[in-house]
Amino acid sequence: MRFEIEPGYFYAAMYVSYALNVMYAGILWTATWVLTHNSDSPWMYIGIILGGCFLMSPITFRYSRVFLLYWLSPKVHYNRDLDTDDTIRHP
């Protein structure tokens, strides 16, 4: 028996990834403004936000799927009764 995650899972994880990137952008924008108090240069904000989101992309990639699986999919649970070591032998 092959176990695969449904195709919609990855589409939903993409939306979670988007939400995480928006959160990172907000945090980076606020931190940049607090540290520099510079509102004249939009390129500084754009560079810092894009660079920060790029550096956080491996973490975002992994944790968007983890958040979706464990927190945002309430109907998916481990079922001990279905966990068997039965093997299917094909002739």
XYZ file of N, CA, C and O in Angstrom:
364
model
N 0.844 -1.165 0.000
C 0.000 0.000 0.000
C 0.898 1.240 0.000
O 1.844 1.321 0.757
N 0.572 2.164 -0.845
C 1.337 3.403 -0.919
C 0.600 4.507 -0.161
O -0.601 4.655 -0.310
N 1.341 5.240 0.633
C 0.771 6.346 1.376
C 1.256 7.639 0.754
O 2.459 7.853 0.615
N 0.340 8.494 0.379
C 0.689 9.774 -0.219
C -0.171 10.863 0.393
O -1.330 10.639 0.744
N 0.394 12.036 0.476
C -0.365 13.186 0.951
C -1.212 13.690 -0.206
O -0.781 13.689 -1.353
N -2.414 14.114 0.096
C -3.307 14.587 -0.960
C -2.708 15.800 -1.674
O -1.980 16.588 -1.062
N -2.977 15.977 -2.965
C -2.404 17.104 -3.715
C -2.820 18.466 -3.157
O -2.050 19.408 -3.195
N -4.006 18.589 -2.618
C -4.463 19.851 -2.060
C -3.675 20.292 -0.846
O -3.666 21.474 -0.495
N -3.003 19.359 -0.196
C -2.190 19.680 0.974
C -1.097 20.670 0.613
O -0.834 21.623 1.344
N -0.448 20.470 -0.526
C 0.646 21.341 -0.922
C 0.139 22.714 -1.365
O 0.817 23.719 -1.169
N -1.048 22.761 -1.966
C -1.629 24.063 -2.299
C -1.973 24.843 -1.035
O -1.748 26.045 -0.959
N -2.514 24.161 -0.041
C -2.848 24.833 1.212
C -1.574 25.275 1.945
O -1.543 26.352 2.542
N -0.513 24.473 1.863
C 0.758 24.852 2.493
C 1.331 26.096 1.827
O 2.022 26.892 2.463
N 1.034 26.284 0.545
C 1.483 27.479 -0.157
C 0.824 28.733 0.444
O 1.481 29.760 0.604
N -0.434 28.635 0.810
C -1.111 29.770 1.423
C -0.566 30.051 2.830
O -0.452 31.200 3.236
N -0.239 29.003 3.557
C 0.368 29.180 4.883
C 1.735 29.838 4.727
O 2.115 30.719 5.507
N 2.490 29.434 3.712
C 3.797 30.041 3.433
C 3.647 31.523 3.120
O 4.454 32.350 3.556
N 2.627 31.871 2.361
C 2.363 33.275 2.058
C 2.090 34.060 3.339
O 2.623 35.153 3.532
N 1.285 33.500 4.224
C 0.978 34.176 5.488
C 2.238 34.355 6.338
O 2.431 35.413 6.954
N 3.114 33.350 6.358
C 4.359 33.479 7.105
C 5.246 34.570 6.511
O 5.882 35.335 7.244
N 5.309 34.657 5.177
C 6.117 35.700 4.551
C 5.556 37.093 4.824
O 6.320 38.047 4.995
N 4.248 37.234 4.876
C 3.642 38.524 5.231
C 3.995 38.880 6.665
O 4.313 40.036 6.969
N 3.989 37.881 7.541
C 4.370 38.126 8.933
C 5.842 38.555 9.022
O 6.170 39.511 9.716
N 6.733 37.861 8.300
C 8.152 38.238 8.293
C 8.332 39.654 7.753
O 9.129 40.429 8.287
N 7.606 39.986 6.696
C 7.730 41.323 6.101
C 7.298 42.397 7.096
O 7.946 43.443 7.212
N 6.216 42.150 7.816
C 5.776 43.112 8.820
C 6.771 43.286 9.948
O 7.043 44.410 10.393
N 7.328 42.181 10.390
C 8.327 42.251 11.465
C 9.573 42.979 10.986
O 10.133 43.836 11.685
N 10.039 42.659 9.769
C 11.237 43.306 9.242
C 11.004 44.792 8.979
O 11.888 45.614 9.205
N 9.814 45.143 8.487
C 9.506 46.552 8.251
C 9.524 47.321 9.576
O 10.109 48.403 9.678
N 8.881 46.754 10.591
C 8.837 47.417 11.892
C 10.233 47.532 12.506
O 10.597 48.596 13.027
N 11.011 46.464 12.427
C 12.362 46.494 12.988
C 13.240 47.510 12.259
O 14.021 48.227 12.889
N 13.097 47.600 10.938
C 13.882 48.565 10.170
C 13.497 49.989 10.547
O 14.361 50.854 10.725
N 12.209 50.231 10.689
C 11.771 51.586 11.046
C 12.221 51.953 12.462
O 12.651 53.077 12.704
N 12.131 51.011 13.386
C 12.536 51.285 14.771
C 14.032 51.551 14.849
O 14.478 52.452 15.577
N 14.821 50.803 14.107
C 16.274 50.951 14.188
C 16.806 52.149 13.408
O 17.804 52.754 13.812
N 16.169 52.516 12.287
C 16.725 53.584 11.448
C 15.906 54.868 11.457
O 16.444 55.926 11.159
N 14.625 54.813 11.721
C 13.703 55.950 11.636
C 13.809 56.651 10.272
O 13.640 57.859 10.177
N 14.093 55.869 9.244
C 14.232 56.410 7.898
C 12.991 56.050 7.086
O 12.746 54.893 6.788
N 12.209 57.053 6.734
C 11.035 56.806 5.904
C 11.207 57.384 4.503
O 10.264 57.415 3.738
N 12.404 57.852 4.176
C 12.652 58.464 2.867
C 13.069 57.457 1.811
O 12.933 57.725 0.621
N 13.600 56.322 2.187
C 14.159 55.370 1.234
C 13.327 54.094 1.170
O 13.510 53.182 1.988
N 12.430 53.971 0.195
C 11.664 52.715 0.083
C 12.551 51.555 -0.361
O 12.247 50.399 -0.065
N 13.659 51.839 -1.050
C 14.540 50.764 -1.517
C 15.240 50.066 -0.367
O 15.542 48.879 -0.448
N 15.494 50.777 0.708
C 16.081 50.143 1.880
C 15.105 49.127 2.466
O 15.480 47.992 2.772
N 13.837 49.522 2.590
C 12.820 48.619 3.121
C 12.623 47.416 2.201
O 12.527 46.278 2.661
N 12.553 47.674 0.905
C 12.350 46.589 -0.059
C 13.513 45.606 -0.003
O 13.322 44.391 0.002
N 14.749 46.126 0.040
C 15.915 45.257 0.094
C 15.975 44.421 1.354
O 16.280 43.225 1.314
N 15.680 45.044 2.478
C 15.725 44.317 3.751
C 14.618 43.275 3.822
O 14.848 42.135 4.242
N 13.421 43.625 3.379
C 12.301 42.676 3.429
C 12.538 41.508 2.476
O 12.364 40.343 2.851
N 12.942 41.782 1.238
C 13.185 40.691 0.283
C 14.361 39.820 0.720
O 14.312 38.594 0.611
N 15.427 40.447 1.220
C 16.569 39.673 1.704
C 16.214 38.808 2.902
O 16.613 37.642 2.987
N 15.458 39.377 3.825
C 15.048 38.609 5.003
C 14.130 37.456 4.656
O 14.283 36.350 5.174
N 13.174 37.695 3.750
C 12.280 36.607 3.329
C 13.049 35.531 2.568
O 12.746 34.344 2.684
N 14.046 35.941 1.789
C 14.874 34.970 1.075
C 15.690 34.122 2.057
O 15.785 32.905 1.904
N 16.253 34.748 3.070
C 17.029 33.999 4.062
C 16.144 33.080 4.905
O 16.600 32.037 5.375
N 14.892 33.454 5.106
C 13.976 32.647 5.902
C 13.246 31.587 5.073
O 12.461 30.813 5.620
N 13.482 31.536 3.768
C 12.729 30.623 2.912
C 12.881 29.143 3.281
O 11.890 28.405 3.196
N 14.060 28.636 3.682
C 14.099 27.224 4.097
C 13.223 26.944 5.322
O 12.559 25.908 5.396
N 13.217 27.871 6.267
C 12.383 27.705 7.461
C 10.908 27.813 7.090
O 10.080 27.033 7.552
N 10.589 28.765 6.227
C 9.210 28.937 5.786
C 8.721 27.708 5.035
O 7.589 27.261 5.233
N 9.562 27.150 4.184
C 9.203 25.963 3.401
C 8.829 24.804 4.314
O 7.820 24.132 4.105
N 9.636 24.575 5.325
C 9.383 23.443 6.219
C 8.208 23.706 7.155
O 7.309 22.886 7.294
N 8.211 24.856 7.812
C 7.214 25.092 8.842
C 5.829 25.418 8.297
O 4.848 25.253 9.011
N 5.715 25.845 7.061
C 4.376 26.031 6.497
C 3.668 24.687 6.386
O 2.473 24.577 6.673
N 4.402 23.636 6.021
C 3.797 22.304 5.958
C 3.530 21.745 7.351
O 2.511 21.085 7.573
N 4.417 22.028 8.299
C 4.223 21.544 9.666
C 3.007 22.214 10.304
O 2.161 21.550 10.921
N 2.892 23.536 10.147
C 1.734 24.245 10.704
C 0.440 23.734 10.094
O -0.556 23.555 10.796
N 0.448 23.509 8.797
C -0.768 23.027 8.148
C -1.137 21.640 8.648
O -2.304 21.365 8.938
N -0.168 20.769 8.781
C -0.457 19.390 9.166
C -0.912 19.273 10.615
O -1.863 18.562 10.912
N -0.250 19.981 11.526
C -0.540 19.783 12.940
C -1.544 20.765 13.528
O -2.235 20.435 14.485
N -1.627 21.975 13.000
C -2.522 22.969 13.599
C -3.726 23.302 12.733
O -4.786 23.615 13.257
N -3.580 23.279 11.438
C -4.660 23.745 10.569
C -5.449 22.625 9.911
O -6.319 22.886 9.094
N -5.141 21.385 10.230
C -5.898 20.235 9.732
C -6.465 19.470 10.917
O -5.947 18.422 11.313
N -7.538 19.957 11.509
C -8.035 19.351 12.754
C -8.632 17.956 12.571
O -8.750 17.220 13.533
N -8.993 17.579 11.359
C -9.623 16.277 11.162
C -8.621 15.158 10.902
O -9.000 14.007 10.798
N -7.341 15.479 10.795
C -6.328 14.467 10.544
C -5.715 14.069 11.880
O -5.102 14.883 12.562
N -5.906 12.802 12.247
C -5.381 12.298 13.512
C -4.754 10.929 13.300
O -5.103 10.205 12.372
N -3.872 10.582 14.188
C -3.251 9.264 14.162
C -4.242 8.239 14.667
O -4.853 8.404 15.721
N -4.406 7.152 13.918
C -5.320 6.088 14.303
C -4.496 4.829 14.569
O -4.014 4.186 13.647
N -4.350 4.479 15.833
C -3.518 3.347 16.227
C -4.055 2.030 15.668
O -3.300 1.114 15.378
N -5.363 1.905 15.492
C -5.943 0.659 14.995
C -5.543 0.371 13.546
O -5.525 -0.783 13.127
N -5.234 1.396 12.791
C -4.844 1.196 11.395
C -3.346 0.972 11.227
O -2.888 0.657 10.134
N -2.592 1.100 12.308
C -1.143 0.936 12.247
C -0.796 -0.529 12.470
O -0.715 -1.006 13.597
N -0.614 -1.248 11.378
C -0.262 -2.661 11.466
C 0.983 -2.924 10.638
O 1.356 -2.135 9.776
N 1.591 -4.048 10.903
C 2.767 -4.444 10.139
C 2.426 -5.461 9.058
O 3.277 -6.226 8.627
N 1.176 -5.514 8.664
C 0.776 -6.433 7.613
C 1.426 -6.026 6.311
O 1.406 -4.865 5.925
N 1.984 -7.005 5.634
C 2.575 -6.728 4.330
C 1.750 -7.426 3.262
O 1.246 -8.539 3.449
N 1.609 -6.761 2.159
C 0.866 -7.329 1.046
C 1.855 -8.015 0.122
O 2.807 -7.399 -0.339
N 1.627 -9.288 -0.099
C 2.528 -10.039 -0.978
C 1.837 -10.265 -2.303
O 0.726 -10.771 -2.373
N 2.519 -9.870 -3.325
C 1.991 -10.055 -4.674
C 2.669 -11.265 -5.305
O 3.870 -11.442 -5.168
N 1.899 -12.116 -5.980
C 2.508 -13.320 -6.583
C 3.422 -12.995 -7.742
O 3.502 -12.015 -8.312
